[in-house]
């Protein structure tokens, strides 16, 4: 749907053309009835047929344009393109119908002009149809041919005069000039629409970048807060309990040791949360960030982590989501799988980006974990699924006890899916 301020101008021109053409056809028909002759029935029949064909074609064109605008608003065109549907035959059929409609109008006009000189007046609005609907310079050629026919028909009806020749030529010249001005105005409107759409896209990208930066800043702030409060407190408690364990009498030493071990586990969990909240930089691309992430996890866990990721151009929101999913999948694998090896792979095609994380660990019951039976262990899976759902993507988890786990996250990267909902 156009947002151009010139849309009312184009609508006014179309309405004026409809009124002019139907009015002139009505005038020729009424004139035939007012001045009866042997060909009156033919004149009226052809005049009515001309108006009927014109109105039917204009109505069909209006309906088709409205249907295309509705499809564009619903995103049907983008879905058809993504599905590989070839729209060239549809456009060719629409072009053939338009040419057939123009041919029928031209034949009916020629018949009416041959029967009555008043029909020659209809050539002027027809000039605009030819110029607007025929491609390239073919419209000008058809205008010249119909002008010559109108001059001959008027000459046969009324005799050849200077006015009978100059009048149609002047009408054709005026129509061509107006048509050229209309084309220039339409091109300007299209350029303005393109610039406006580009401006809107740029504004949306800037807004998305600001949201991403805000989210990353908030994650970093939370990481600092947890580090400076909870983690430091747990570390202090652990050291105090360690000292108390050495000095405590034997009956209470077991409880002190249990408290120290609990504090140590809580500290490890807090540090893990801090690592997951701390953003991995994406300024060098997603592939580089995934490799850094794999190296970081491998260094901390001592497990070999193989990362295969090719460089690709993806929206920033998609890169961030894939990075967080990889972070969660690697964290789950290291903490729960008891794996000996982990691999991470990123594959990108024209329609989607697919992230695959594999481990050779003990596996688990994926259905039970996602159902929330063990909420503490399944939180990472639920977080990954929620992030994937934000992008209308899919998350597949293939795991059974004793045979490892494969996590596959697939996010669409077509024009409408580049931003999270």
XYZ file of C-alpha atoms in Angstrom:
421
model
C 0.000 0.000 0.000
C 1.414 3.340 -0.985
C 2.014 6.054 1.608
C 2.896 8.688 -0.976
C 1.301 12.119 -0.740
C 0.846 11.858 -4.533
C -1.630 8.986 -4.204
C -4.676 11.349 -4.265
C -3.316 12.907 -7.468
C -3.097 9.533 -9.206
C -6.527 8.537 -7.902
C -7.999 11.799 -9.246
C -6.435 11.214 -12.666
C -7.850 7.704 -12.850
C -11.337 8.862 -11.862
C -11.172 11.679 -14.413
C -10.184 9.208 -17.137
C -13.107 6.908 -16.228
C -15.590 9.787 -16.319
C -14.235 11.169 -19.606
C -14.271 7.851 -21.422
C -17.709 6.726 -20.213
C -19.122 10.219 -20.832
C -17.853 10.368 -24.413
C -19.163 6.869 -25.120
C -22.524 7.858 -23.652
C -22.556 11.003 -25.798
C -21.966 8.969 -28.978
C -24.732 6.534 -28.001
C -27.241 9.285 -27.137
C -26.344 11.120 -30.356
C -27.107 7.968 -32.333
C -30.540 7.758 -30.697
C -31.234 11.462 -31.183
C -30.382 11.338 -34.886
C -31.787 8.000 -36.111
C -30.358 6.331 -39.161
C -30.148 2.895 -40.664
C -27.146 2.098 -38.463
C -28.649 3.370 -35.189
C -29.038 -0.124 -33.717
C -25.407 -0.938 -34.518
C -24.184 2.349 -33.072
C -26.066 1.862 -29.811
C -25.046 -1.793 -29.549
C -21.358 -1.054 -30.131
C -21.450 1.952 -27.761
C -23.015 -0.083 -24.951
C -20.570 -2.946 -25.581
C -17.658 -0.491 -25.434
C -18.767 0.888 -22.040
C -19.455 -2.627 -20.687
C -16.018 -3.939 -21.705
C -14.305 -0.868 -20.272
C -16.139 -1.010 -16.925
C -15.566 -4.782 -16.592
C -11.839 -4.413 -17.258
C -11.455 -1.462 -14.890
C -13.356 -3.313 -12.155
C -11.233 -6.468 -12.591
C -8.022 -4.413 -12.485
C -9.161 -2.687 -9.278
C -9.987 -6.001 -7.622
C -6.653 -7.492 -8.663
C -4.732 -4.513 -7.294
C -6.630 -4.712 -3.998
C -5.901 -8.454 -3.749
C -2.184 -7.870 -4.357
C -2.062 -5.130 -1.729
C -3.792 -7.445 0.744
C -1.362 -10.259 -0.037
C 1.586 -7.917 0.464
C 0.159 -6.739 3.797
C -0.249 -10.358 4.963
C 3.228 -11.319 3.761
C 1.926 -13.860 1.195
C 4.354 -12.606 -1.446
C 7.335 -13.190 0.830
C 6.071 -16.686 1.751
C 5.548 -17.589 -1.916
C 9.071 -16.412 -2.699
C 10.499 -18.412 0.193
C 8.615 -21.493 -1.037
C 10.168 -21.098 -4.481
C 6.948 -20.312 -6.319
C 7.548 -18.796 -9.753
C 5.378 -15.671 -10.132
C 6.489 -14.993 -13.735
C 3.604 -17.029 -15.278
C 1.114 -15.121 -13.121
C 2.490 -11.792 -14.316
C 2.519 -12.996 -17.919
C -1.140 -14.045 -17.657
C -2.045 -10.664 -16.155
C -0.211 -8.882 -18.985
C -2.018 -11.024 -21.587
C -5.405 -10.158 -20.054
C -4.538 -6.448 -20.140
C -3.489 -6.592 -23.790
C -6.632 -8.534 -24.682
C -8.777 -5.928 -22.928
C -7.046 -3.084 -24.798
C -7.461 -4.934 -28.100
C -11.196 -5.430 -27.467
C -11.648 -1.739 -26.582
C -9.722 -0.681 -29.686
C -11.811 -2.872 -31.994
C -15.067 -1.621 -30.492
C -13.861 1.989 -30.750
C -12.853 1.480 -34.375
C -16.278 0.003 -35.169
C -18.068 2.869 -33.412
C -15.901 5.473 -35.158
C -16.520 3.835 -38.525
C -20.278 3.974 -37.876
C -20.448 7.446 -36.280
C -18.060 10.433 -36.325
C -18.781 11.028 -32.616
C -16.889 7.837 -31.855
C -13.661 9.536 -32.925
C -13.738 11.628 -29.743
C -13.130 8.476 -27.688
C -9.623 8.197 -29.061
C -8.390 10.919 -26.701
C -8.963 8.973 -23.417
C -7.790 5.821 -25.192
C -4.450 7.562 -25.782
C -3.849 7.608 -22.012
C -4.681 3.917 -21.685
C -2.232 3.018 -24.452
C 0.506 5.162 -22.975
C -0.006 3.832 -19.457
C -0.576 0.123 -20.121
C 1.633 -0.645 -23.127
C 5.354 -1.178 -22.462
C 8.104 1.080 -23.774
C 7.446 3.046 -26.934
C 4.752 0.674 -28.174
C 2.148 2.978 -26.624
C 3.311 5.878 -28.796
C 3.181 3.657 -31.907
C -0.402 2.584 -31.165
C -1.345 6.242 -30.530
C -0.028 7.187 -34.006
C -1.943 4.333 -35.637
C -5.243 5.166 -33.920
C -4.741 8.881 -34.697
C -4.374 8.058 -38.383
C -7.508 5.874 -38.251
C -9.473 8.683 -36.547
C -8.364 11.187 -39.218
C -9.433 8.838 -42.029
C -12.768 8.024 -40.357
C -13.585 11.693 -39.774
C -12.602 12.465 -43.352
C -14.937 9.800 -44.700
C -17.800 11.009 -42.485
C -17.370 14.790 -42.704
C -14.877 15.319 -45.501
C -11.172 15.939 -45.173
C -10.442 19.357 -43.657
C -7.536 21.020 -41.912
C -9.383 20.858 -38.596
C -10.190 17.184 -39.081
C -6.488 16.456 -39.499
C -4.941 18.889 -37.034
C -7.454 18.187 -34.240
C -6.580 14.486 -33.747
C -2.855 15.278 -34.126
C -3.019 17.943 -31.425
C -4.991 15.564 -29.186
C -2.354 12.869 -29.673
C 0.463 15.316 -28.920
C -1.241 16.559 -25.752
C -1.902 12.988 -24.629
C 1.755 12.022 -25.173
C 2.993 15.044 -23.212
C 0.594 14.359 -20.348
C 1.570 10.691 -20.427
C 5.268 11.549 -20.214
C 4.557 13.889 -17.295
C 2.542 11.134 -15.599
C 5.400 8.668 -15.997
C 7.886 11.165 -14.549
C 5.549 11.829 -11.631
C 5.101 8.091 -11.046
C 8.868 7.532 -11.072
C 9.304 10.329 -8.557
C 6.614 8.808 -6.350
C 8.276 5.381 -6.531
C 11.637 6.910 -5.632
C 10.086 8.689 -2.678
C 8.456 5.439 -1.567
C 11.785 3.620 -1.846
C 13.577 6.280 0.189
C 10.828 6.267 2.799
C 10.943 2.457 3.081
C 14.727 2.591 3.396
C 14.427 5.238 6.107
C 11.912 3.121 8.016
C 14.159 0.045 7.755
C 17.152 2.051 8.967
C 15.163 3.397 11.901
C 14.020 -0.104 12.835
C 17.585 -1.400 12.631
C 18.806 1.421 14.861
C 16.038 0.721 17.358
C 16.890 -2.990 17.356
C 20.574 -2.200 17.859
C 19.721 0.053 20.785
C 17.559 -2.679 22.323
C 20.372 -5.200 21.902
C 22.877 -2.825 23.457
C 20.508 -2.147 26.340
C 19.978 -5.863 26.931
C 23.731 -6.557 26.851
C 24.396 -3.680 29.232
C 21.758 -4.993 31.650
C 23.234 -8.497 31.512
C 26.671 -7.100 32.250
C 25.258 -5.090 35.169
C 23.571 -8.185 36.622
C 26.817 -10.135 36.262
C 28.707 -7.438 38.163
C 26.044 -7.278 40.876
C 26.060 -11.047 41.399
C 29.849 -11.100 41.423
C 30.139 -8.266 43.920
C 27.414 -9.534 46.277
C 26.341 -13.176 46.145
C 29.590 -14.625 44.790
C 31.794 -12.635 47.169
C 29.581 -13.547 50.126
C 29.651 -17.250 49.246
C 33.413 -17.116 48.827
C 33.799 -15.571 52.282
C 31.446 -18.152 53.824
C 33.412 -20.944 52.186
C 36.710 -19.677 53.606
C 35.232 -19.229 57.091
C 33.755 -22.727 57.054
C 37.043 -24.148 55.837
C 38.785 -22.560 58.833
C 36.008 -23.713 61.184
C 36.308 -27.250 59.822
C 39.950 -27.400 60.909
C 39.208 -26.092 64.407
C 35.839 -27.755 65.055
C 35.583 -30.803 67.335
C 35.078 -34.145 65.651
C 31.277 -34.465 66.236
C 30.586 -31.155 64.467
C 33.243 -31.397 61.768
C 30.936 -33.343 59.432
C 28.261 -30.645 59.519
C 30.824 -27.917 58.933
C 32.284 -29.841 56.000
C 28.806 -30.317 54.519
C 28.092 -26.602 54.881
C 31.430 -25.755 53.231
C 30.757 -28.081 50.317
C 27.252 -26.623 49.877
C 28.711 -23.107 49.853
C 31.321 -24.222 47.286
C 28.633 -25.647 45.022
C 26.555 -22.475 45.325
C 29.624 -20.378 44.505
C 30.278 -22.484 41.397
C 26.654 -22.016 40.314
C 26.890 -18.245 40.858
C 30.081 -18.038 38.806
C 28.429 -20.076 36.053
C 25.539 -17.588 35.990
C 28.037 -14.727 35.817
C 29.792 -16.351 32.836
C 26.482 -16.854 31.019
C 25.381 -13.279 31.671
C 28.662 -11.779 30.549
C 28.220 -10.976 26.831
C 30.569 -12.467 24.259
C 31.509 -9.778 21.744
C 30.125 -10.109 18.217
C 32.082 -7.337 16.541
C 34.099 -9.905 14.517
C 31.060 -11.953 13.526
C 29.152 -14.914 14.924
C 31.658 -17.540 13.760
C 34.513 -15.878 15.638
C 32.327 -15.471 18.737
C 31.386 -19.183 18.668
C 35.044 -20.160 18.380
C 35.929 -17.937 21.346
C 33.022 -19.427 23.274
C 34.220 -22.965 22.529
C 37.794 -22.121 23.559
C 36.542 -20.546 26.793
C 34.410 -23.549 27.755
C 37.183 -25.973 26.767
C 39.722 -24.121 28.914
C 37.431 -24.094 31.957
C 36.196 -27.690 31.642
C 39.245 -29.447 30.205
C 37.040 -31.095 27.550
C 37.899 -30.909 23.834
C 35.281 -28.789 22.044
C 35.325 -28.763 18.245
C 33.751 -25.693 16.620
C 32.886 -25.593 12.904
C 31.336 -22.302 11.830
C 31.642 -20.482 8.513
C 31.467 -16.711 8.283
C 28.016 -15.470 7.262
C 25.910 -12.304 7.221
C 23.045 -12.562 9.702
C 20.871 -9.982 11.477
C 22.350 -8.960 14.823
C 19.313 -10.244 16.717
C 19.710 -13.671 15.080
C 23.447 -13.764 15.860
C 22.797 -12.897 19.502
C 20.094 -15.565 19.821
C 22.292 -18.278 18.270
C 25.193 -17.288 20.523
C 23.021 -17.536 23.651
C 21.611 -20.891 22.533
C 25.144 -22.185 21.965
C 26.169 -20.896 25.379
C 23.278 -22.678 27.075
C 23.765 -25.941 25.147
C 27.504 -26.060 25.906
C 26.888 -25.239 29.560
C 24.337 -28.067 29.868
C 26.658 -30.513 28.118
C 29.619 -29.695 30.367
C 27.651 -29.671 33.616
C 25.383 -32.696 33.108
C 26.480 -34.958 30.241
C 29.818 -36.320 31.566
C 30.928 -36.197 27.944
C 34.389 -36.936 26.662
C 34.013 -34.735 23.589
C 31.686 -31.975 22.444
C 31.206 -30.500 18.974
C 29.443 -27.327 17.821
C 28.508 -26.594 14.206
C 26.849 -23.586 12.545
C 25.362 -23.998 9.042
C 23.695 -21.141 7.152
C 21.709 -21.277 3.913
C 19.389 -18.849 2.152
C 16.414 -19.681 4.382
C 17.735 -20.519 7.859
C 20.668 -20.739 10.251
C 21.149 -24.095 11.987
C 23.172 -24.558 15.189
C 24.031 -28.134 16.218
C 25.669 -29.133 19.541
C 26.631 -32.812 20.033
C 28.145 -34.656 22.973
C 29.006 -38.298 23.648
C 27.833 -38.201 27.253
C 25.338 -40.176 29.318
C 22.282 -38.600 27.704
C 18.924 -38.034 29.364
C 15.186 -38.367 28.849
C 14.480 -35.211 26.793
C 10.682 -35.504 27.076
C 10.837 -35.751 30.869
C 13.291 -32.862 31.176
C 11.255 -30.525 28.943
C 8.061 -31.427 30.779
C 9.650 -29.893 33.860
C 9.824 -32.977 36.078
C 13.310 -31.893 37.158
C 12.909 -28.149 36.943
C 16.434 -27.286 38.029
C 18.042 -29.406 35.322
C 15.579 -28.513 32.577
C 15.671 -24.722 32.997
C 18.435 -24.377 30.358
C 16.378 -26.356 27.830
C 13.278 -24.274 28.485
C 15.305 -21.061 28.121
C 16.675 -22.236 24.753
C 13.204 -23.198 23.524
C 11.726 -19.858 24.561
C 14.503 -18.015 22.699
C 13.931 -20.126 19.574
C 10.160 -19.556 19.761
C 10.721 -15.794 19.750
C 12.081 -16.170 16.193
C 9.472 -18.715 15.000
C 12.289 -21.252 14.826
C 12.544 -24.907 15.845
C 14.497 -26.688 18.577
C 15.102 -30.433 18.268
C 16.634 -32.450 21.110
C 17.666 -36.029 20.354
C 18.851 -37.843 23.460
C 18.514 -41.134 25.252
C 20.211 -42.355 28.353
C 23.592 -43.839 27.521
C 24.011 -42.564 23.948
C 24.724 -38.834 24.140
C 22.732 -35.783 23.132
C 22.224 -33.743 19.953
C 20.663 -30.273 20.208
C 19.624 -28.640 16.890
C 18.326 -25.044 16.850
C 17.089 -23.662 13.525
C 16.182 -19.973 13.080
C 14.662 -18.512 9.871
C 16.589 -15.657 8.273
C 14.128 -14.500 5.569
C 13.114 -10.887 5.283
C 10.311 -11.039 7.850
C 11.970 -13.234 10.383
C 15.097 -11.283 10.957
C 13.726 -9.611 14.071
C 12.310 -11.262 17.141
C 8.658 -10.760 17.708
